[in-house]
PDB file of C-alpha atoms in Angstrom:
ATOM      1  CA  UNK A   1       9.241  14.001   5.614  1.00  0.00           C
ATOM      2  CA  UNK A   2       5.943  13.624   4.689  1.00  0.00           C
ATOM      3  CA  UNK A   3       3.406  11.251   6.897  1.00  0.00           C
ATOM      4  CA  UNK A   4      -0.711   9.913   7.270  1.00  0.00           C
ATOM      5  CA  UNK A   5      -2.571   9.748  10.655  1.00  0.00           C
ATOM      6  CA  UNK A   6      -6.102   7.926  10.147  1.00  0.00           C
ATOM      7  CA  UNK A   7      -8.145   9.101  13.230  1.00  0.00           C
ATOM      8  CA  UNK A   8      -9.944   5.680  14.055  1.00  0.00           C
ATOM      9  CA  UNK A   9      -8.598   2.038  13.857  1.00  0.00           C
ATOM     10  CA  UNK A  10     -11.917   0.580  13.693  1.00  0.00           C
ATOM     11  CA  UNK A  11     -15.222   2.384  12.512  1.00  0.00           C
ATOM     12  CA  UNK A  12     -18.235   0.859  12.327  1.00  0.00           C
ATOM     13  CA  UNK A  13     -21.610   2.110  10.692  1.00  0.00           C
ATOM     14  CA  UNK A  14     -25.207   0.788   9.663  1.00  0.00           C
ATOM     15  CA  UNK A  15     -25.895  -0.328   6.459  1.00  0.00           C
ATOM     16  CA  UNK A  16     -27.149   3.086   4.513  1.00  0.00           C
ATOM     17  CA  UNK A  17     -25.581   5.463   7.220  1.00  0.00           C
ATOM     18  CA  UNK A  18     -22.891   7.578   6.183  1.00  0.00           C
ATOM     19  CA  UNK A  19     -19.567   6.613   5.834  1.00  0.00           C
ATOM     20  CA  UNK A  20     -16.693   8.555   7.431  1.00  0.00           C
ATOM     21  CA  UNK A  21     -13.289   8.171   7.568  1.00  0.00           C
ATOM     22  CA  UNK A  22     -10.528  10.555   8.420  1.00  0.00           C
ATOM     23  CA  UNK A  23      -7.299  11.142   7.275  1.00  0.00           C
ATOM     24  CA  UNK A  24      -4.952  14.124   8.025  1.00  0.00           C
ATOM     25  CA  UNK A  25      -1.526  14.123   6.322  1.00  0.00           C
ATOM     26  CA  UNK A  26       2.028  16.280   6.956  1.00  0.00           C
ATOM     27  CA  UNK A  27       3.806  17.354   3.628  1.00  0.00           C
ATOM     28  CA  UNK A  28       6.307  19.892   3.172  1.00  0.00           C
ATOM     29  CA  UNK A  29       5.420  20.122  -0.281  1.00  0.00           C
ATOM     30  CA  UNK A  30       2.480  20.240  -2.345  1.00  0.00           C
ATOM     31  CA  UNK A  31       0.894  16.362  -1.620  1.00  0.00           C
ATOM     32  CA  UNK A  32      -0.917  13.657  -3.860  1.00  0.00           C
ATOM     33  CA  UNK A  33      -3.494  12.148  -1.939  1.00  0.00           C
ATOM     34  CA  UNK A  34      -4.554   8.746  -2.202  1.00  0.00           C
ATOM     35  CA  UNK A  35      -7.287   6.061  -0.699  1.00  0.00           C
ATOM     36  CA  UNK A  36      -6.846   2.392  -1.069  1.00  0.00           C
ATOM     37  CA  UNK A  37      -9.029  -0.225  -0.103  1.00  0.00           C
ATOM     38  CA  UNK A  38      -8.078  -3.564   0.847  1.00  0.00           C
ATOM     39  CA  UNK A  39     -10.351  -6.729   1.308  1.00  0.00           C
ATOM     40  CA  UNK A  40      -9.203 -10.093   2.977  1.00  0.00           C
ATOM     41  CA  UNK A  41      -6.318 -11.805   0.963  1.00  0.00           C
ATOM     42  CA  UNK A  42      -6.451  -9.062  -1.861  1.00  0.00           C
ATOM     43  CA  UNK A  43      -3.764  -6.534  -2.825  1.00  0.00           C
ATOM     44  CA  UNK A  44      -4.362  -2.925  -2.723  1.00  0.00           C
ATOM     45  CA  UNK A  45      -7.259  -1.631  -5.122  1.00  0.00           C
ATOM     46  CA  UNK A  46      -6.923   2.595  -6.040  1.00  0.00           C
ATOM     47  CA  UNK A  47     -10.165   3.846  -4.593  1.00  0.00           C
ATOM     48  CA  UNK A  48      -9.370   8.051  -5.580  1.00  0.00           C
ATOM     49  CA  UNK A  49      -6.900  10.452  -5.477  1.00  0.00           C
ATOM     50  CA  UNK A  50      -6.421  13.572  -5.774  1.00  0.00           C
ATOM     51  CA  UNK A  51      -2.815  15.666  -7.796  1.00  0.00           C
ATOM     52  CA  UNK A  52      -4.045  18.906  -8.371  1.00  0.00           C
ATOM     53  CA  UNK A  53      -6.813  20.877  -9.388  1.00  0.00           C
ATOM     54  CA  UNK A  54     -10.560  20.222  -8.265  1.00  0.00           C
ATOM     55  CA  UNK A  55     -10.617  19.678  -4.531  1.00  0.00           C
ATOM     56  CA  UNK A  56     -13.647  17.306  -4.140  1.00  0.00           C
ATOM     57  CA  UNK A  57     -12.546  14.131  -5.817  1.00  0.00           C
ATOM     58  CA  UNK A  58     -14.602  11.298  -6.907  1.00  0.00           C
ATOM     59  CA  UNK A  59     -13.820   7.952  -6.737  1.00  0.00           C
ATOM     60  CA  UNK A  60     -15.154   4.443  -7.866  1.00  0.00           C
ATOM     61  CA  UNK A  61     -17.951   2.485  -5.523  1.00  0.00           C
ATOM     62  CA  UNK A  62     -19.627   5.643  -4.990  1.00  0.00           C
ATOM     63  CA  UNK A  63     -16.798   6.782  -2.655  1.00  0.00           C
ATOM     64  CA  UNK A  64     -15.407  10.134  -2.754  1.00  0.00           C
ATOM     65  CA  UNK A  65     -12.765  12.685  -0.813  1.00  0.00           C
ATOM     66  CA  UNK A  66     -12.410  16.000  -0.411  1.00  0.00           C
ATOM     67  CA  UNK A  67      -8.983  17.447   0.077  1.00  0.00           C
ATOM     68  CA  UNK A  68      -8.739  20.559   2.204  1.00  0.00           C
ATOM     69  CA  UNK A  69      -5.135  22.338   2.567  1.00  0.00           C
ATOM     70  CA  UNK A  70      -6.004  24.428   5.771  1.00  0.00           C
ATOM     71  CA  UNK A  71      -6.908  21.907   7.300  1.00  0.00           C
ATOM     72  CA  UNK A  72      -4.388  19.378   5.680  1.00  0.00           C
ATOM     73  CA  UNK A  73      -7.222  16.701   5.578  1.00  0.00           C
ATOM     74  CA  UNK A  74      -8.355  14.527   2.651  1.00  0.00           C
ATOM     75  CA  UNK A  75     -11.599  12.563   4.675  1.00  0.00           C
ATOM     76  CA  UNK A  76     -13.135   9.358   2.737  1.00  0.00           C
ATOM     77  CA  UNK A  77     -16.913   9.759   2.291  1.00  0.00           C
ATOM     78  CA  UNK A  78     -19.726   7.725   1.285  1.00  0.00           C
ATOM     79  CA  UNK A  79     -23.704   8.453   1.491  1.00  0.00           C
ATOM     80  CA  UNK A  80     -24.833   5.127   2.421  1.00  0.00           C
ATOM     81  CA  UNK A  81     -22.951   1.975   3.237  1.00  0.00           C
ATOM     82  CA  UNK A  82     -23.348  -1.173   1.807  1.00  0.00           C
ATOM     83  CA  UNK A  83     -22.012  -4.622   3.220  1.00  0.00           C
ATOM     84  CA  UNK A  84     -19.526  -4.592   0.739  1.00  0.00           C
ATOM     85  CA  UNK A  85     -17.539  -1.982   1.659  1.00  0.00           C
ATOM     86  CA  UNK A  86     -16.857  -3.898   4.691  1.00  0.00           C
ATOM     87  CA  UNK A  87     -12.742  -3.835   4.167  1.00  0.00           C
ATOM     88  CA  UNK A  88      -9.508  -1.886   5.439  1.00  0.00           C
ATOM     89  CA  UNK A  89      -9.256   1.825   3.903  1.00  0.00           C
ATOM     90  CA  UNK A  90      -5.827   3.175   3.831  1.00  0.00           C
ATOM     91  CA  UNK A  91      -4.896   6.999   3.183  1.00  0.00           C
ATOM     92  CA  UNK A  92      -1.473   7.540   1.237  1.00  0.00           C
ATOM     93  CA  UNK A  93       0.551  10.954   0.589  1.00  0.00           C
ATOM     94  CA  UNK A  94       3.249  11.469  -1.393  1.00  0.00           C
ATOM     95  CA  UNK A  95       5.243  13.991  -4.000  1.00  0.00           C
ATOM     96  CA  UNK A  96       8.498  14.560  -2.108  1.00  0.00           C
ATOM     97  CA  UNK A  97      10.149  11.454  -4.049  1.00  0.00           C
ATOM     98  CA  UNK A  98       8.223  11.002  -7.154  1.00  0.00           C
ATOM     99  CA  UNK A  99       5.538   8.976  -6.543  1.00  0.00           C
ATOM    100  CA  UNK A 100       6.758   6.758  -3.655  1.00  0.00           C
ATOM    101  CA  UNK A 101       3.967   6.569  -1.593  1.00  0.00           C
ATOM    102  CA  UNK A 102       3.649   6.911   2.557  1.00  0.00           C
ATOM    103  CA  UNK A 103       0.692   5.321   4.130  1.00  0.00           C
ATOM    104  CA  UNK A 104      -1.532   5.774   7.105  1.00  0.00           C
ATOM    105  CA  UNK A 105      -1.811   2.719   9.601  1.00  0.00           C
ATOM    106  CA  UNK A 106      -5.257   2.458   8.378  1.00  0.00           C
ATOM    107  CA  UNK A 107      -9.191   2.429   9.224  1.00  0.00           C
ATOM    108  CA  UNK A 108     -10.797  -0.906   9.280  1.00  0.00           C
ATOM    109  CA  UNK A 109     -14.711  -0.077   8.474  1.00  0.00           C
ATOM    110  CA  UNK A 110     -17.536  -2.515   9.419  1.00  0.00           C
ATOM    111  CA  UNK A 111     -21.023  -2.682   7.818  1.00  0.00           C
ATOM    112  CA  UNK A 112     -23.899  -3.353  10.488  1.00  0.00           C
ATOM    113  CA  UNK A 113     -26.567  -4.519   8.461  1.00  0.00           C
TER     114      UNK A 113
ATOM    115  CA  UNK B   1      -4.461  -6.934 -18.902  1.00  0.00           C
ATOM    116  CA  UNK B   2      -3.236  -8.918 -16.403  1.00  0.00           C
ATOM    117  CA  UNK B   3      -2.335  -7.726 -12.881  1.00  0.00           C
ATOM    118  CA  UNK B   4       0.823  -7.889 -10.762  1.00  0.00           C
ATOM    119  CA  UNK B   5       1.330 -12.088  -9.986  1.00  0.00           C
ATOM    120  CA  UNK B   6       2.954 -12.341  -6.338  1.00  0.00           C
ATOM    121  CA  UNK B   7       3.993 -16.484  -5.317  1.00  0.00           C
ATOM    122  CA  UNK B   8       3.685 -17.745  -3.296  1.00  0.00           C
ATOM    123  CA  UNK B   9       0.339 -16.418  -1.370  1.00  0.00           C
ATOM    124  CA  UNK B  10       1.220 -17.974   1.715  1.00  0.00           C
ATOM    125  CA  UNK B  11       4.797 -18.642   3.295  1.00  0.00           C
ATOM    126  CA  UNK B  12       5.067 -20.516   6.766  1.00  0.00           C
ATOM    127  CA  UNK B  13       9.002 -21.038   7.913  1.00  0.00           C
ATOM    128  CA  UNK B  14      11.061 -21.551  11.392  1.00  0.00           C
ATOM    129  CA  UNK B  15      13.143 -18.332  12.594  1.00  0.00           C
ATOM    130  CA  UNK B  16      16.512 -18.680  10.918  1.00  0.00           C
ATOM    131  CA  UNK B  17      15.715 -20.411   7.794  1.00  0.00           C
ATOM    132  CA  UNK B  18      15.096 -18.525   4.338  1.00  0.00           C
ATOM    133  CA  UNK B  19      12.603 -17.867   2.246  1.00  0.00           C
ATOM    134  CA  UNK B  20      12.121 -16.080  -0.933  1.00  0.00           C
ATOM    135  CA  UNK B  21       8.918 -14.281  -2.974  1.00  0.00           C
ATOM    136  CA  UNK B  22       9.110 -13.887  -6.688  1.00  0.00           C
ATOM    137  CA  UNK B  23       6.877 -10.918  -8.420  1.00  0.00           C
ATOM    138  CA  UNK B  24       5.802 -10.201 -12.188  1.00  0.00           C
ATOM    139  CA  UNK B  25       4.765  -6.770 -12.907  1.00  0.00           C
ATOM    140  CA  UNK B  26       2.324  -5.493 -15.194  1.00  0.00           C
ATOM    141  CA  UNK B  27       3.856  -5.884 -18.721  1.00  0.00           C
ATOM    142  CA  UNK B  28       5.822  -2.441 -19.635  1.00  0.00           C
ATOM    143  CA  UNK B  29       6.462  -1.149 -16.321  1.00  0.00           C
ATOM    144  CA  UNK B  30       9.511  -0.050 -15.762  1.00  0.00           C
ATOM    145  CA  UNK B  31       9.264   0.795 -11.798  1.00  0.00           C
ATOM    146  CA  UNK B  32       8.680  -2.018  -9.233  1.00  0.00           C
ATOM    147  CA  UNK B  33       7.886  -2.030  -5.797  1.00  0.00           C
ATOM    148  CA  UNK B  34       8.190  -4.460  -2.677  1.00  0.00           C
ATOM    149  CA  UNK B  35       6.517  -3.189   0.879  1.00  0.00           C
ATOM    150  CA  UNK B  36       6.079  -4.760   3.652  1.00  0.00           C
ATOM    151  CA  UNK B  37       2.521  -4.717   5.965  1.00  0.00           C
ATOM    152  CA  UNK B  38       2.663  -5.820   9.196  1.00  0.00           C
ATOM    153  CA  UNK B  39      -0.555  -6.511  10.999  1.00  0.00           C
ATOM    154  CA  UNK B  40      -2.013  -3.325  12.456  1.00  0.00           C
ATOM    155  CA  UNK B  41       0.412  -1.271  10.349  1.00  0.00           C
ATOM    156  CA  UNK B  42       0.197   0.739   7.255  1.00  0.00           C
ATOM    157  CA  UNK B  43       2.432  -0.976   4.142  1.00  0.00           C
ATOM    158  CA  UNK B  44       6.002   0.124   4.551  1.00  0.00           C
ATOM    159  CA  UNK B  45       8.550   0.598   0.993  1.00  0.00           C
ATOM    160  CA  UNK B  46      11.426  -1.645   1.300  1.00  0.00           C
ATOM    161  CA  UNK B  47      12.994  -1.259  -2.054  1.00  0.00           C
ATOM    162  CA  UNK B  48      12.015   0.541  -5.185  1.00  0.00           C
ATOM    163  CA  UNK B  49      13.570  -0.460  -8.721  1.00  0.00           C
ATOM    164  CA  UNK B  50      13.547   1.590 -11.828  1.00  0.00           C
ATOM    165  CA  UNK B  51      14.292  -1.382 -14.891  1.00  0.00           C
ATOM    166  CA  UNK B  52      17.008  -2.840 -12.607  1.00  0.00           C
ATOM    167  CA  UNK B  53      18.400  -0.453 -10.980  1.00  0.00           C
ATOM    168  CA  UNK B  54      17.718   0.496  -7.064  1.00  0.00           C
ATOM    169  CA  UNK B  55      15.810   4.110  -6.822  1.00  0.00           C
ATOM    170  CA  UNK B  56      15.123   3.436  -3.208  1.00  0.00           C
ATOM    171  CA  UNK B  57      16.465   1.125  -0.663  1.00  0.00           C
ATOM    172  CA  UNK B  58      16.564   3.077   2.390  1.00  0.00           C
ATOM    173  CA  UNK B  59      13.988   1.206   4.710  1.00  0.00           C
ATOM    174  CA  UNK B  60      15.278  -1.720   3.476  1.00  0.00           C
ATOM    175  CA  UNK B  61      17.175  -4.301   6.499  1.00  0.00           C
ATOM    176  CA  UNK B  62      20.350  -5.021   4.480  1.00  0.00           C
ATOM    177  CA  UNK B  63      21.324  -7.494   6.780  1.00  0.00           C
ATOM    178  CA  UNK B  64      19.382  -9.585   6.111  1.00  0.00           C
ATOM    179  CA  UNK B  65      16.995  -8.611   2.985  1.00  0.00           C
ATOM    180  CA  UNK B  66      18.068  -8.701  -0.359  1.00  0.00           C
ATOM    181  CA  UNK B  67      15.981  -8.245  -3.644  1.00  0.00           C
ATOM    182  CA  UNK B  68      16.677  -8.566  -7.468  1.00  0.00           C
ATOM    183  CA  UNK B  69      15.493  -7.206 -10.326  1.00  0.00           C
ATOM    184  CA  UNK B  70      17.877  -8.879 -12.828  1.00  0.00           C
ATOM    185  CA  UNK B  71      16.435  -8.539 -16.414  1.00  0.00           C
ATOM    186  CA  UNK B  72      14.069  -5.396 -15.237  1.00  0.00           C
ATOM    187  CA  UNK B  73      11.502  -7.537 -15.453  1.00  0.00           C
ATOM    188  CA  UNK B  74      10.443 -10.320 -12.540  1.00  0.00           C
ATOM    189  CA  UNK B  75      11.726  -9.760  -9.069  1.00  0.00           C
ATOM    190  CA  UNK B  76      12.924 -11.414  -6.151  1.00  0.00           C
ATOM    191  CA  UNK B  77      12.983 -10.279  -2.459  1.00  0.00           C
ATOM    192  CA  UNK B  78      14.533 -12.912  -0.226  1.00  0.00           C
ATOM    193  CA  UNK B  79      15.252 -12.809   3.973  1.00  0.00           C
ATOM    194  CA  UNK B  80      18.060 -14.694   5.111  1.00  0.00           C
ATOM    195  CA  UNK B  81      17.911 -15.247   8.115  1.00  0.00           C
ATOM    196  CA  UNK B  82      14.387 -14.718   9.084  1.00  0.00           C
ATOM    197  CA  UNK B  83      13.376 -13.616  12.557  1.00  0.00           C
ATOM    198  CA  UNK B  84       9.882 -13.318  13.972  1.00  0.00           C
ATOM    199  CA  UNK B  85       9.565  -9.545  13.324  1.00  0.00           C
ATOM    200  CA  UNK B  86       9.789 -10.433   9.796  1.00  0.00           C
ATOM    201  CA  UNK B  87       6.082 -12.247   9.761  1.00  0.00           C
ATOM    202  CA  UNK B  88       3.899  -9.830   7.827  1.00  0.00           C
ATOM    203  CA  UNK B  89       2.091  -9.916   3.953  1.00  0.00           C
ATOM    204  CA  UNK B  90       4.928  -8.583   1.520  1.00  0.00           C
ATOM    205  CA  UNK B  91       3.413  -6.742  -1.368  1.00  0.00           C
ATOM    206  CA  UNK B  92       4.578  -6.241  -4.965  1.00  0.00           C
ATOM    207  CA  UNK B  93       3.458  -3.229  -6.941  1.00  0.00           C
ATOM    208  CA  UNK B  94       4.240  -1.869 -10.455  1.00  0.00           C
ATOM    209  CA  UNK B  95       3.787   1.214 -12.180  1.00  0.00           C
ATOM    210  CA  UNK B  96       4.789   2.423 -15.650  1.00  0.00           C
ATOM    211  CA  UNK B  97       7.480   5.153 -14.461  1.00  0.00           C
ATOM    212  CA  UNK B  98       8.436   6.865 -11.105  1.00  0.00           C
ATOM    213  CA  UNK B  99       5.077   9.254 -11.810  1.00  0.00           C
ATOM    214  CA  UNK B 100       2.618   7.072 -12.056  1.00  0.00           C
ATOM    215  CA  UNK B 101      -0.420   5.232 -10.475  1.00  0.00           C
ATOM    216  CA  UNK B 102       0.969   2.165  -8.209  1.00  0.00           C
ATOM    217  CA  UNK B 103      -0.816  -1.208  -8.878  1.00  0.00           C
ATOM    218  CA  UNK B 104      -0.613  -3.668  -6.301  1.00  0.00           C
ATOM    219  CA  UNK B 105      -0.618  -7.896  -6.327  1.00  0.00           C
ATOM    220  CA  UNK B 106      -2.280  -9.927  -3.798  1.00  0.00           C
ATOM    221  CA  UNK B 107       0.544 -10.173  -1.367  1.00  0.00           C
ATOM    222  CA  UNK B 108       2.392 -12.650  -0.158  1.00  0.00           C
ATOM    223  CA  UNK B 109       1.991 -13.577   3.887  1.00  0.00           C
ATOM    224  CA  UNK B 110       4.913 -14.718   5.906  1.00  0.00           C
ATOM    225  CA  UNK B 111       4.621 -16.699   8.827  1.00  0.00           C
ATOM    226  CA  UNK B 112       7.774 -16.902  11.123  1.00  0.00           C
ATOM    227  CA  UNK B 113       7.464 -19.060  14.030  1.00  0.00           C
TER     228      UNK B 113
END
Protein backbone atom coordinates (compact mmCIF):
# COMPACT_ATOMS: atom_id res chain seq x y z
CA UNK A 1 0.00 0.00 0.00
CA UNK A 2 1.32 3.07 -0.85
CA UNK A 3 1.57 6.09 1.93
CA UNK A 4 2.99 10.14 2.59
CA UNK A 5 4.89 11.21 5.78
CA UNK A 6 5.35 15.19 5.79
CA UNK A 7 8.30 15.72 8.25
CA UNK A 8 6.93 18.94 10.09
CA UNK A 9 3.30 19.86 11.14
CA UNK A 10 4.02 23.41 11.36
CA UNK A 11 6.95 25.33 9.55
CA UNK A 12 7.44 28.67 9.78
CA UNK A 13 9.86 31.02 7.72
CA UNK A 14 10.59 34.86 7.07
CA UNK A 15 9.21 36.56 4.38
CA UNK A 16 12.00 36.04 1.39
CA UNK A 17 13.71 33.01 3.22
CA UNK A 18 13.51 29.81 1.63
CA UNK A 19 10.77 27.67 1.72
CA UNK A 20 11.09 23.99 2.68
CA UNK A 21 8.90 21.38 3.05
CA UNK A 22 9.40 17.67 3.16
CA UNK A 23 7.69 14.88 1.98
CA UNK A 24 8.87 11.20 1.79
CA UNK A 25 6.43 8.66 0.29
CA UNK A 26 6.25 4.46 0.29
CA UNK A 27 5.11 2.95 -3.14
CA UNK A 28 5.51 -0.41 -4.33
CA UNK A 29 5.21 0.75 -7.69
CA UNK A 30 6.38 3.43 -9.77
CA UNK A 31 4.50 6.74 -7.87
CA UNK A 32 2.81 10.07 -9.15
CA UNK A 33 3.66 12.70 -6.93
CA UNK A 34 1.57 15.47 -6.09
CA UNK A 35 1.49 18.94 -3.88
CA UNK A 36 -1.70 20.65 -3.02
CA UNK A 37 -2.19 23.71 -1.32
CA UNK A 38 -5.04 24.60 0.70
CA UNK A 39 -6.05 28.13 2.11
CA UNK A 40 -8.82 28.75 4.82
CA UNK A 41 -12.36 27.65 3.57
CA UNK A 42 -10.98 26.71 0.00
CA UNK A 43 -10.83 23.28 -1.65
CA UNK A 44 -7.68 21.78 -2.76
CA UNK A 45 -5.72 23.84 -5.54
CA UNK A 46 -2.92 21.40 -7.78
CA UNK A 47 0.30 23.15 -6.92
CA UNK A 48 2.81 20.36 -9.21
CA UNK A 49 3.28 17.00 -9.82
CA UNK A 50 5.33 14.95 -11.11
CA UNK A 51 4.31 11.17 -13.59
CA UNK A 52 7.34 10.50 -15.23
CA UNK A 53 10.15 11.86 -16.92
CA UNK A 54 12.10 15.12 -15.77
CA UNK A 55 12.78 14.85 -12.06
CA UNK A 56 12.79 18.58 -11.01
CA UNK A 57 9.24 19.68 -11.52
CA UNK A 58 7.91 23.09 -11.69
CA UNK A 59 4.94 24.25 -10.41
CA UNK A 60 2.67 27.45 -10.37
CA UNK A 61 3.42 30.44 -7.60
CA UNK A 62 6.96 30.00 -8.18
CA UNK A 63 6.90 26.68 -6.26
CA UNK A 64 8.66 23.72 -7.41
CA UNK A 65 9.68 19.84 -6.33
CA UNK A 66 12.15 17.67 -7.03
CA UNK A 67 11.45 13.98 -6.93
CA UNK A 68 14.32 11.74 -5.93
CA UNK A 69 13.74 7.74 -6.06
CA UNK A 70 16.76 6.80 -3.75
CA UNK A 71 15.77 8.67 -1.50
CA UNK A 72 11.92 8.24 -2.13
CA UNK A 73 11.44 12.05 -1.44
CA UNK A 74 9.58 14.65 -3.52
CA UNK A 75 10.49 18.06 -1.07
CA UNK A 76 8.34 21.39 -1.90
CA UNK A 77 10.67 24.34 -2.57
CA UNK A 78 10.42 27.93 -2.94
CA UNK A 79 13.31 30.76 -3.11
CA UNK A 80 11.65 33.36 -1.18
CA UNK A 81 8.38 33.40 0.68
CA UNK A 82 5.77 35.68 0.35
CA UNK A 83 2.76 36.24 2.85
CA UNK A 84 0.66 34.59 0.58
CA UNK A 85 1.80 31.38 0.66
CA UNK A 86 0.80 31.37 4.17
CA UNK A 87 -1.64 28.04 3.78
CA UNK A 88 -1.62 24.12 4.45
CA UNK A 89 0.66 22.13 1.79
CA UNK A 90 -0.27 18.59 1.39
CA UNK A 91 1.96 15.84 -0.45
CA UNK A 92 -0.13 13.04 -2.36
CA UNK A 93 1.16 9.62 -4.02
CA UNK A 94 -0.54 7.44 -5.98
CA UNK A 95 -0.48 4.85 -9.20
CA UNK A 96 -1.36 1.56 -7.50
CA UNK A 97 -5.25 2.22 -8.26
CA UNK A 98 -5.39 4.55 -11.11
CA UNK A 99 -5.24 7.76 -9.95
CA UNK A 100 -6.82 7.50 -6.46
CA UNK A 101 -4.79 9.57 -4.54
CA UNK A 102 -3.15 8.97 -0.74
CA UNK A 103 -2.25 12.01 1.17
CA UNK A 104 0.22 13.11 3.76
CA UNK A 105 -1.26 14.60 7.11
CA UNK A 106 0.15 17.77 5.93
CA UNK A 107 2.61 20.88 6.62
CA UNK A 108 0.97 24.02 7.71
CA UNK A 109 3.61 26.91 6.56
CA UNK A 110 3.61 30.41 8.16
CA UNK A 111 5.01 33.62 6.59
CA UNK A 112 6.89 35.92 9.24
CA UNK A 113 6.93 39.08 7.63
CA UNK B 1 -15.35 26.68 -16.73
CA UNK B 2 -16.86 26.35 -13.68
CA UNK B 3 -15.44 24.39 -10.72
CA UNK B 4 -16.76 21.54 -8.56
CA UNK B 5 -20.06 23.29 -6.44
CA UNK B 6 -20.14 21.51 -2.86
CA UNK B 7 -23.63 22.75 -0.51
CA UNK B 8 -23.85 23.37 1.81
CA UNK B 9 -20.37 25.08 3.09
CA UNK B 10 -21.19 24.70 6.54
CA UNK B 11 -23.29 21.87 8.36
CA UNK B 12 -23.89 22.11 12.26
CA UNK B 13 -26.21 18.98 13.64
CA UNK B 14 -26.78 17.01 17.15
CA UNK B 15 -25.14 13.34 17.30
CA UNK B 16 -27.81 11.04 15.94
CA UNK B 17 -29.58 13.14 13.53
CA UNK B 18 -28.76 13.18 9.63
CA UNK B 19 -27.44 15.21 7.36
CA UNK B 20 -26.69 15.14 3.76
CA UNK B 21 -24.07 17.12 1.14
CA UNK B 22 -24.94 17.35 -2.49
CA UNK B 23 -21.87 17.84 -5.17
CA UNK B 24 -21.79 18.95 -8.99
CA UNK B 25 -18.76 18.04 -10.83
CA UNK B 26 -17.04 19.72 -13.49
CA UNK B 27 -19.22 19.24 -16.64
CA UNK B 28 -17.95 15.89 -18.57
CA UNK B 29 -16.37 14.12 -15.84
CA UNK B 30 -17.10 10.93 -15.58
CA UNK B 31 -15.17 10.03 -12.12
CA UNK B 32 -16.27 11.63 -8.79
CA UNK B 33 -14.85 11.73 -5.57
CA UNK B 34 -16.00 12.30 -1.82
CA UNK B 35 -13.05 12.41 1.07
CA UNK B 36 -13.22 13.17 4.19
CA UNK B 37 -10.50 15.70 6.25
CA UNK B 38 -10.50 15.66 9.67
CA UNK B 39 -8.69 18.39 11.49
CA UNK B 40 -4.99 17.61 11.78
CA UNK B 41 -5.39 14.83 9.19
CA UNK B 42 -4.60 14.41 5.61
CA UNK B 43 -8.09 14.02 3.30
CA UNK B 44 -9.15 10.42 3.44
CA UNK B 45 -11.26 8.65 0.00
CA UNK B 46 -14.54 7.46 1.12
CA UNK B 47 -16.09 6.51 -2.13
CA UNK B 48 -15.04 6.83 -5.70
CA UNK B 49 -17.71 6.68 -8.67
CA UNK B 50 -17.01 6.08 -12.27
CA UNK B 51 -20.60 7.59 -14.17
CA UNK B 52 -22.61 5.78 -11.45
CA UNK B 53 -21.10 3.07 -10.65
CA UNK B 54 -18.86 2.48 -7.28
CA UNK B 55 -14.92 2.03 -8.30
CA UNK B 56 -14.02 2.38 -4.69
CA UNK B 57 -15.83 2.12 -1.49
CA UNK B 58 -13.51 0.48 0.76
CA UNK B 59 -12.82 3.24 3.48
CA UNK B 60 -16.16 3.98 3.32
CA UNK B 61 -18.37 3.35 7.08
CA UNK B 62 -21.31 1.46 5.51
CA UNK B 63 -23.11 1.64 8.52
CA UNK B 64 -23.81 4.49 8.51
CA UNK B 65 -22.59 6.42 5.17
CA UNK B 66 -24.23 6.13 2.07
CA UNK B 67 -23.63 8.13 -1.25
CA UNK B 68 -25.37 8.35 -4.73
CA UNK B 69 -24.46 9.05 -7.91
CA UNK B 70 -27.83 8.41 -9.65
CA UNK B 71 -27.77 9.99 -13.20
CA UNK B 72 -23.66 10.02 -13.19
CA UNK B 73 -23.91 13.34 -12.77
CA UNK B 74 -24.62 15.26 -9.14
CA UNK B 75 -23.93 13.33 -6.01
CA UNK B 76 -25.05 12.78 -2.67
CA UNK B 77 -23.15 11.51 0.44
CA UNK B 78 -25.42 11.32 3.46
CA UNK B 79 -24.55 9.99 7.42
CA UNK B 80 -27.28 8.53 9.20
CA UNK B 81 -26.76 8.46 12.21
CA UNK B 82 -24.07 10.91 12.84
CA UNK B 83 -21.65 10.58 15.73
CA UNK B 84 -19.03 13.06 16.86
CA UNK B 85 -16.12 11.36 15.00
CA UNK B 86 -17.94 12.23 11.97
CA UNK B 87 -17.24 16.27 12.41
CA UNK B 88 -14.69 17.06 9.73
CA UNK B 89 -14.83 19.22 6.04
CA UNK B 90 -16.12 16.56 3.39
CA UNK B 91 -14.66 17.26 0.02
CA UNK B 92 -15.97 16.61 -3.51
CA UNK B 93 -13.58 16.21 -6.40
CA UNK B 94 -13.98 15.39 -10.14
CA UNK B 95 -11.84 14.36 -12.79
CA UNK B 96 -12.47 13.44 -16.43
CA UNK B 97 -11.56 9.54 -16.12
CA UNK B 98 -9.83 7.28 -13.48
CA UNK B 99 -6.27 8.84 -15.03
CA UNK B 100 -6.62 12.10 -14.63
CA UNK B 101 -5.86 15.34 -12.63
CA UNK B 102 -8.37 15.51 -9.44
CA UNK B 103 -10.14 18.93 -9.02
CA UNK B 104 -11.41 19.69 -5.78
CA UNK B 105 -14.68 22.01 -4.42
CA UNK B 106 -14.57 24.07 -1.42
CA UNK B 107 -15.67 21.49 1.05
CA UNK B 108 -18.29 21.14 3.06
CA UNK B 109 -17.62 21.31 7.17
CA UNK B 110 -19.58 19.21 9.54
CA UNK B 111 -20.11 20.06 12.94
CA UNK B 112 -21.40 17.21 15.27
CA UNK B 113 -22.06 18.17 18.72
Amino acid sequence: AQSVTQLGSHVSVSEGALVLLRCNYSSSVPPYLFWYVQYPNQGLQLLLKYTTGATLVKGINGFEAEFKKSETSFHLTKPSAHMSDAAEYFCAVSGEYGNKLVFGAGTILRVKS
Amino acid sequence: EAGVAQSPRYKIIEKRQSVAFWCNPISGHATLYWYQQILGQGPKLLIQFQNNGVVDDSQLPKDRFSAERLKGVDSTLKIQPAKLEDSAVYLCASSLDNYNEQFFGPGTRLTVL
